[in-house]
Amino acid sequence: MELMKSIGAIWLILSFTALATFGFLAMDENMAHRICLASTLAGAFCPENNAFAVAFFHTTAFKSFSLALIFALLLAGYAIFSMLAPKIFSPETNLSFVFNSTETKLSPLAKSLREWLALRENSR
């Protein structure tokens, strides 16, 4: 059951990401300018008299798809961080693999030297 939930969540995220990323490809060149995806999104007809105006109009529609993708990625990142933050930052979490990684690589001579220097540090 847990595997089904994670597969379903991954499929849903990938579907929305694919729609937001490749949705601009639905703007076909052969479509009539009155029913293209950009005109539907903007609620206006495509400008037909100027190539620059047509390019700007469709680029603006692509920008809105890109902003939707960025927002979705930020939202997914926040959701993942909020799920993992209690596990990472809880006091009972053992983070010795992060903080004591140099301690395990020291030789016994280096450890004893460090202990001796620690005793001498506050002897004044």
CSV table of N, CA and C in Angstrom, one decimal:
chain,number,residue,atom,x,y,z
A,1,MET,N,0.8,-1.2,0.0
A,1,MET,CA,0.0,0.0,0.0
A,1,MET,C,0.9,1.3,0.0
A,2,GLU,N,1.9,1.2,0.8
A,2,GLU,CA,2.8,2.4,0.9
A,2,GLU,C,3.5,2.6,-0.5
A,3,LEU,N,3.9,1.5,-1.1
A,3,LEU,CA,4.5,1.6,-2.5
A,3,LEU,C,3.6,2.2,-3.5
A,4,MET,N,2.3,1.9,-3.4
A,4,MET,CA,1.3,2.5,-4.3
A,4,MET,C,1.1,4.0,-4.1
A,5,LYS,N,1.2,4.4,-2.8
A,5,LYS,CA,1.1,5.8,-2.6
A,5,LYS,C,2.3,6.6,-3.1
A,6,SER,N,3.4,6.1,-2.9
A,6,SER,CA,4.6,6.8,-3.5
A,6,SER,C,4.7,6.8,-5.0
A,7,ILE,N,4.3,5.7,-5.6
A,7,ILE,CA,4.2,5.6,-7.1
A,7,ILE,C,3.2,6.6,-7.6
A,8,GLY,N,2.0,6.6,-6.9
A,8,GLY,CA,1.0,7.5,-7.4
A,8,GLY,C,1.4,9.0,-7.2
A,9,ALA,N,2.1,9.3,-6.1
A,9,ALA,CA,2.5,10.7,-5.9
A,9,ALA,C,3.6,11.1,-6.9
A,10,ILE,N,4.5,10.2,-7.2
A,10,ILE,CA,5.5,10.5,-8.2
A,10,ILE,C,4.9,10.6,-9.6
A,11,TRP,N,3.9,9.8,-9.9
A,11,TRP,CA,3.2,9.9,-11.2
A,11,TRP,C,2.5,11.2,-11.3
A,12,LEU,N,1.8,11.7,-10.2
A,12,LEU,CA,1.1,12.9,-10.2
A,12,LEU,C,2.0,14.1,-10.4
A,13,ILE,N,3.1,14.1,-9.7
A,13,ILE,CA,4.1,15.2,-9.8
A,13,ILE,C,4.7,15.2,-11.2
A,14,LEU,N,5.1,14.1,-11.8
A,14,LEU,CA,5.6,14.1,-13.1
A,14,LEU,C,4.6,14.5,-14.2
A,15,SER,N,3.3,14.2,-14.0
A,15,SER,CA,2.3,14.6,-14.9
A,15,SER,C,2.1,16.1,-14.9
A,16,PHE,N,2.0,16.7,-13.7
A,16,PHE,CA,1.9,18.1,-13.7
A,16,PHE,C,3.1,18.9,-14.2
A,17,THR,N,4.3,18.3,-13.9
A,17,THR,CA,5.5,18.9,-14.4
A,17,THR,C,5.6,18.8,-16.0
A,18,ALA,N,5.2,17.7,-16.5
A,18,ALA,CA,5.2,17.5,-18.0
A,18,ALA,C,4.2,18.5,-18.6
A,19,LEU,N,3.0,18.6,-18.0
A,19,LEU,CA,2.0,19.6,-18.6
A,19,LEU,C,2.5,21.0,-18.5
A,20,ALA,N,3.1,21.4,-17.4
A,20,ALA,CA,3.6,22.7,-17.3
A,20,ALA,C,4.8,23.0,-18.2
A,21,THR,N,5.6,22.0,-18.4
A,21,THR,CA,6.8,22.2,-19.2
A,21,THR,C,6.5,22.1,-20.7
A,22,PHE,N,5.8,21.1,-21.1
A,22,PHE,CA,5.5,20.9,-22.5
A,22,PHE,C,4.2,21.4,-23.0
A,23,GLY,N,3.4,22.1,-22.2
A,23,GLY,CA,2.1,22.6,-22.6
A,23,GLY,C,2.2,23.6,-23.7
A,24,PHE,N,3.3,24.3,-23.8
A,24,PHE,CA,3.5,25.3,-24.9
A,24,PHE,C,3.5,24.6,-26.3
A,25,LEU,N,3.8,23.3,-26.3
A,25,LEU,CA,3.9,22.6,-27.6
A,25,LEU,C,2.5,22.4,-28.2
A,26,ALA,N,1.5,22.6,-27.4
A,26,ALA,CA,0.1,22.5,-27.9
A,26,ALA,C,-0.2,23.7,-28.8
A,27,MET,N,0.6,24.7,-28.8
A,27,MET,CA,0.4,25.8,-29.7
A,27,MET,C,0.9,25.5,-31.1
A,28,ASP,N,0.1,24.8,-31.8
A,28,ASP,CA,0.4,24.4,-33.2
A,28,ASP,C,0.4,25.5,-34.2
A,29,GLU,N,1.2,25.5,-35.1
A,29,GLU,CA,1.3,26.5,-36.1
A,29,GLU,C,0.1,26.5,-37.1
A,30,ASN,N,-0.5,25.3,-37.3
A,30,ASN,CA,-1.6,25.2,-38.2
A,30,ASN,C,-2.9,25.5,-37.6
A,31,MET,N,-3.0,25.7,-36.3
A,31,MET,CA,-4.2,26.1,-35.7
A,31,MET,C,-4.7,27.5,-36.1
A,32,ALA,N,-5.9,27.7,-36.1
A,32,ALA,CA,-6.4,29.1,-36.4
A,32,ALA,C,-6.0,29.9,-35.2
A,33,HIS,N,-5.7,31.2,-35.5
A,33,HIS,CA,-5.2,32.0,-34.4
A,33,HIS,C,-6.3,32.4,-33.4
A,34,ARG,N,-7.5,32.1,-33.7
A,34,ARG,CA,-8.6,32.5,-32.8
A,34,ARG,C,-8.8,31.4,-31.7
A,35,ILE,N,-8.2,30.2,-32.0
A,35,ILE,CA,-8.5,29.1,-31.0
A,35,ILE,C,-7.2,28.5,-30.5
A,36,CYS,N,-6.1,29.2,-30.6
A,36,CYS,CA,-4.8,28.6,-30.1
A,36,CYS,C,-4.8,28.7,-28.6
A,37,LEU,N,-3.9,28.0,-28.0
A,37,LEU,CA,-3.8,27.9,-26.5
A,37,LEU,C,-3.4,29.2,-25.9
A,38,ALA,N,-2.6,30.0,-26.5
A,38,ALA,CA,-2.2,31.3,-26.0
A,38,ALA,C,-3.4,32.2,-26.0
A,39,SER,N,-4.3,32.2,-27.0
A,39,SER,CA,-5.4,33.1,-27.0
A,39,SER,C,-6.5,32.6,-26.0
A,40,THR,N,-6.5,31.3,-25.8
A,40,THR,CA,-7.4,30.8,-24.7
A,40,THR,C,-7.0,31.2,-23.4
A,41,LEU,N,-5.7,31.2,-23.2
A,41,LEU,CA,-5.1,31.5,-21.9
A,41,LEU,C,-5.2,33.0,-21.6
A,42,ALA,N,-5.0,33.8,-22.6
A,42,ALA,CA,-5.1,35.3,-22.4
A,42,ALA,C,-6.5,35.8,-22.5
A,43,GLY,N,-7.4,35.1,-23.1
A,43,GLY,CA,-8.7,35.5,-23.3
A,43,GLY,C,-8.9,36.6,-24.4
A,44,ALA,N,-8.0,36.6,-25.3
A,44,ALA,CA,-8.0,37.5,-26.5
A,44,ALA,C,-7.5,36.8,-27.7
A,45,PHE,N,-7.8,37.4,-28.9
A,45,PHE,CA,-7.3,36.8,-30.1
A,45,PHE,C,-5.8,37.1,-30.3
A,46,CYS,N,-5.2,36.2,-31.1
A,46,CYS,CA,-3.8,36.4,-31.4
A,46,CYS,C,-3.6,37.6,-32.4
A,47,PRO,N,-2.7,38.4,-32.2
A,47,PRO,CA,-2.4,39.5,-33.2
A,47,PRO,C,-1.9,38.8,-34.5
A,48,GLU,N,-2.5,39.2,-35.6
A,48,GLU,CA,-2.1,38.5,-36.9
A,48,GLU,C,-1.4,39.4,-37.8
A,49,ASN,N,-1.3,40.7,-37.5
A,49,ASN,CA,-0.7,41.6,-38.5
A,49,ASN,C,0.8,41.8,-38.3
A,50,ASN,N,1.4,41.5,-37.1
A,50,ASN,CA,2.8,41.8,-36.9
A,50,ASN,C,3.5,40.6,-36.3
A,51,ALA,N,4.6,40.1,-36.9
A,51,ALA,CA,5.3,38.9,-36.4
A,51,ALA,C,5.8,39.1,-35.0
A,52,PHE,N,6.3,40.3,-34.7
A,52,PHE,CA,6.8,40.6,-33.4
A,52,PHE,C,5.7,40.5,-32.3
A,53,ALA,N,4.5,41.0,-32.7
A,53,ALA,CA,3.4,41.0,-31.7
A,53,ALA,C,3.0,39.5,-31.5
A,54,VAL,N,3.0,38.7,-32.6
A,54,VAL,CA,2.6,37.3,-32.4
A,54,VAL,C,3.6,36.6,-31.5
A,55,ALA,N,4.9,36.8,-31.8
A,55,ALA,CA,5.9,36.2,-31.0
A,55,ALA,C,5.8,36.6,-29.5
A,56,PHE,N,5.6,37.9,-29.3
A,56,PHE,CA,5.5,38.4,-27.9
A,56,PHE,C,4.3,37.8,-27.2
A,57,PHE,N,3.2,37.7,-27.9
A,57,PHE,CA,1.9,37.2,-27.4
A,57,PHE,C,2.1,35.7,-27.0
A,58,HIS,N,2.7,34.9,-27.8
A,58,HIS,CA,2.9,33.5,-27.5
A,58,HIS,C,4.0,33.3,-26.5
A,59,THR,N,5.0,34.1,-26.4
A,59,THR,CA,6.1,34.1,-25.4
A,59,THR,C,5.5,34.4,-24.0
A,60,THR,N,4.6,35.3,-24.0
A,60,THR,CA,3.9,35.6,-22.7
A,60,THR,C,3.1,34.4,-22.2
A,61,ALA,N,2.5,33.7,-23.1
A,61,ALA,CA,1.7,32.5,-22.7
A,61,ALA,C,2.7,31.5,-22.2
A,62,PHE,N,3.9,31.3,-22.9
A,62,PHE,CA,4.9,30.3,-22.4
A,62,PHE,C,5.4,30.7,-21.1
A,63,LYS,N,5.5,32.0,-20.8
A,63,LYS,CA,6.1,32.5,-19.5
A,63,LYS,C,5.1,32.1,-18.4
A,64,SER,N,3.8,32.2,-18.7
A,64,SER,CA,2.9,31.8,-17.6
A,64,SER,C,3.0,30.3,-17.3
A,65,PHE,N,3.2,29.5,-18.3
A,65,PHE,CA,3.4,28.0,-18.1
A,65,PHE,C,4.7,27.8,-17.3
A,66,SER,N,5.8,28.6,-17.6
A,66,SER,CA,7.0,28.4,-16.9
A,66,SER,C,6.9,28.9,-15.4
A,67,LEU,N,6.1,29.9,-15.2
A,67,LEU,CA,5.9,30.4,-13.8
A,67,LEU,C,5.1,29.3,-13.0
A,68,ALA,N,4.2,28.7,-13.7
A,68,ALA,CA,3.4,27.6,-13.0
A,68,ALA,C,4.4,26.5,-12.6
A,69,LEU,N,5.3,26.1,-13.5
A,69,LEU,CA,6.3,25.1,-13.2
A,69,LEU,C,7.2,25.5,-12.0
A,70,ILE,N,7.7,26.7,-12.0
A,70,ILE,CA,8.5,27.1,-10.9
A,70,ILE,C,7.8,27.1,-9.6
A,71,PHE,N,6.5,27.6,-9.6
A,71,PHE,CA,5.7,27.6,-8.4
A,71,PHE,C,5.5,26.1,-7.9
A,72,ALA,N,5.2,25.2,-8.9
A,72,ALA,CA,5.0,23.8,-8.5
A,72,ALA,C,6.2,23.2,-7.9
A,73,LEU,N,7.4,23.5,-8.5
A,73,LEU,CA,8.7,23.0,-7.9
A,73,LEU,C,9.0,23.6,-6.5
A,74,LEU,N,8.7,24.9,-6.3
A,74,LEU,CA,8.9,25.5,-5.0
A,74,LEU,C,7.9,24.9,-4.0
A,75,LEU,N,6.7,24.6,-4.4
A,75,LEU,CA,5.7,24.0,-3.5
A,75,LEU,C,6.1,22.6,-3.2
A,76,ALA,N,6.6,21.8,-4.1
A,76,ALA,CA,7.0,20.5,-3.9
A,76,ALA,C,8.3,20.5,-3.0
A,77,GLY,N,9.2,21.4,-3.2
A,77,GLY,CA,10.4,21.5,-2.3
A,77,GLY,C,10.0,21.8,-0.9
A,78,TYR,N,9.1,22.7,-0.7
A,78,TYR,CA,8.6,23.1,0.6
A,78,TYR,C,7.9,21.9,1.3
A,79,ALA,N,7.1,21.2,0.5
A,79,ALA,CA,6.4,20.0,1.1
A,79,ALA,C,7.4,19.0,1.5
A,80,ILE,N,8.4,18.7,0.7
A,80,ILE,CA,9.4,17.7,1.1
A,80,ILE,C,10.2,18.2,2.3
A,81,PHE,N,10.6,19.4,2.3
A,81,PHE,CA,11.3,20.0,3.5
A,81,PHE,C,10.5,19.9,4.7
A,82,SER,N,9.2,20.3,4.7
A,82,SER,CA,8.4,20.2,5.9
A,82,SER,C,8.1,18.8,6.4
A,83,MET,N,8.2,17.8,5.5
A,83,MET,CA,8.0,16.4,5.9
A,83,MET,C,9.3,15.9,6.5
A,84,LEU,N,10.5,16.3,6.0
A,84,LEU,CA,11.7,15.8,6.5
A,84,LEU,C,12.3,16.6,7.6
A,85,ALA,N,11.9,17.8,7.8
A,85,ALA,CA,12.5,18.7,8.8
A,85,ALA,C,12.4,18.1,10.2
A,86,PRO,N,11.2,17.7,10.7
A,86,PRO,CA,11.1,17.1,12.0
A,86,PRO,C,12.1,15.9,12.2
A,87,LYS,N,12.3,15.1,11.2
A,87,LYS,CA,13.1,14.0,11.4
A,87,LYS,C,14.6,14.4,11.4
A,88,ILE,N,15.0,15.4,10.7
A,88,ILE,CA,16.4,15.8,10.6
A,88,ILE,C,16.8,16.6,11.9
A,89,PHE,N,15.9,17.5,12.3
A,89,PHE,CA,16.2,18.5,13.3
A,89,PHE,C,15.8,18.0,14.7
A,90,SER,N,15.2,16.8,14.9
A,90,SER,CA,14.8,16.4,16.2
A,90,SER,C,16.0,16.1,17.1
A,91,PRO,N,15.9,16.3,18.4
A,91,PRO,CA,17.1,16.0,19.2
A,91,PRO,C,17.5,14.6,19.3
A,92,GLU,N,16.6,13.6,19.1
A,92,GLU,CA,17.0,12.2,19.1
A,92,GLU,C,17.6,11.7,17.8
A,93,THR,N,17.7,12.5,16.8
A,93,THR,CA,18.3,12.1,15.6
A,93,THR,C,19.8,12.0,15.7
A,94,ASN,N,20.4,10.9,15.3
A,94,ASN,CA,21.8,10.7,15.4
A,94,ASN,C,22.5,11.2,14.1
A,95,LEU,N,23.2,12.3,14.2
A,95,LEU,CA,23.8,12.9,13.1
A,95,LEU,C,25.3,12.7,13.2
A,96,SER,N,25.8,11.6,13.8
A,96,SER,CA,27.2,11.4,14.0
A,96,SER,C,27.9,11.2,12.6
A,97,PHE,N,27.2,10.8,11.6
A,97,PHE,CA,27.8,10.6,10.3
A,97,PHE,C,28.2,12.0,9.7
A,98,VAL,N,27.6,13.1,10.2
A,98,VAL,CA,27.9,14.4,9.7
A,98,VAL,C,28.9,15.1,10.5
A,99,PHE,N,28.7,15.1,11.8
A,99,PHE,CA,29.6,15.9,12.7
A,99,PHE,C,30.8,15.2,13.2
A,100,ASN,N,30.8,13.9,13.3
A,100,ASN,CA,32.0,13.2,13.8
A,100,ASN,C,32.7,12.4,12.7
A,101,SER,N,32.6,12.8,11.5
A,101,SER,CA,33.2,12.1,10.4
A,101,SER,C,34.8,12.2,10.4
A,102,THR,N,35.3,13.3,10.9
A,102,THR,CA,36.8,13.4,11.0
A,102,THR,C,37.3,12.7,12.2
A,103,GLU,N,36.5,12.5,13.2
A,103,GLU,CA,36.9,11.8,14.4
A,103,GLU,C,37.2,10.4,14.2
A,104,THR,N,36.5,9.7,13.3
A,104,THR,CA,36.7,8.3,13.0
A,104,THR,C,37.9,8.1,12.2
A,105,LYS,N,38.4,9.1,11.5
A,105,LYS,CA,39.5,8.9,10.6
A,105,LYS,C,40.9,9.1,11.2
A,106,LEU,N,40.9,9.5,12.5
A,106,LEU,CA,42.1,9.8,13.2
A,106,LEU,C,42.8,8.5,13.7
A,107,SER,N,44.0,8.5,13.6
A,107,SER,CA,44.8,7.4,14.2
A,107,SER,C,44.8,7.4,15.7
A,108,PRO,N,45.1,6.3,16.4
A,108,PRO,CA,45.1,6.3,17.9
A,108,PRO,C,46.1,7.4,18.4
A,109,LEU,N,47.2,7.5,17.7
A,109,LEU,CA,48.2,8.5,18.2
A,109,LEU,C,47.7,9.9,18.1
A,110,ALA,N,47.0,10.2,17.0
A,110,ALA,CA,46.4,11.5,16.8
A,110,ALA,C,45.3,11.8,17.8
A,111,LYS,N,44.5,10.8,18.2
A,111,LYS,CA,43.5,10.9,19.2
A,111,LYS,C,44.1,11.2,20.6
A,112,SER,N,45.1,10.5,20.9
A,112,SER,CA,45.8,10.7,22.2
A,112,SER,C,46.4,12.1,22.3
A,113,LEU,N,47.0,12.5,21.2
A,113,LEU,CA,47.6,13.8,21.1
A,113,LEU,C,46.6,14.9,21.2
A,114,ARG,N,45.4,14.7,20.6
A,114,ARG,CA,44.3,15.7,20.7
A,114,ARG,C,43.8,15.8,22.2
A,115,GLU,N,43.7,14.6,22.9
A,115,GLU,CA,43.3,14.6,24.2
A,115,GLU,C,44.3,15.3,25.1
A,116,TRP,N,45.5,15.1,24.9
A,116,TRP,CA,46.6,15.7,25.7
A,116,TRP,C,46.6,17.2,25.5
A,117,LEU,N,46.4,17.7,24.2
A,117,LEU,CA,46.3,19.1,24.0
A,117,LEU,C,45.1,19.7,24.5
A,118,ALA,N,44.0,19.0,24.6
A,118,ALA,CA,42.8,19.5,25.2
A,118,ALA,C,42.9,19.7,26.7
A,119,LEU,N,43.7,18.9,27.4
A,119,LEU,CA,44.0,19.1,28.8
A,119,LEU,C,44.9,20.3,29.0
A,120,ARG,N,45.8,20.5,28.1
A,120,ARG,CA,46.8,21.6,28.3
A,120,ARG,C,46.2,23.0,27.9
A,121,GLU,N,45.0,22.9,27.2
A,121,GLU,CA,44.5,24.2,26.6
A,121,GLU,C,44.0,25.2,27.7
A,122,ASN,N,43.4,24.7,28.7
A,122,ASN,CA,42.9,25.6,29.8
A,122,ASN,C,43.7,25.5,31.1
A,123,SER,N,45.0,25.2,31.0
A,123,SER,CA,45.8,25.0,32.2
A,123,SER,C,46.3,26.3,32.7
A,124,ARG,N,46.3,27.4,32.0
A,124,ARG,CA,46.8,28.6,32.5
A,124,ARG,C,46.0,29.3,33.5
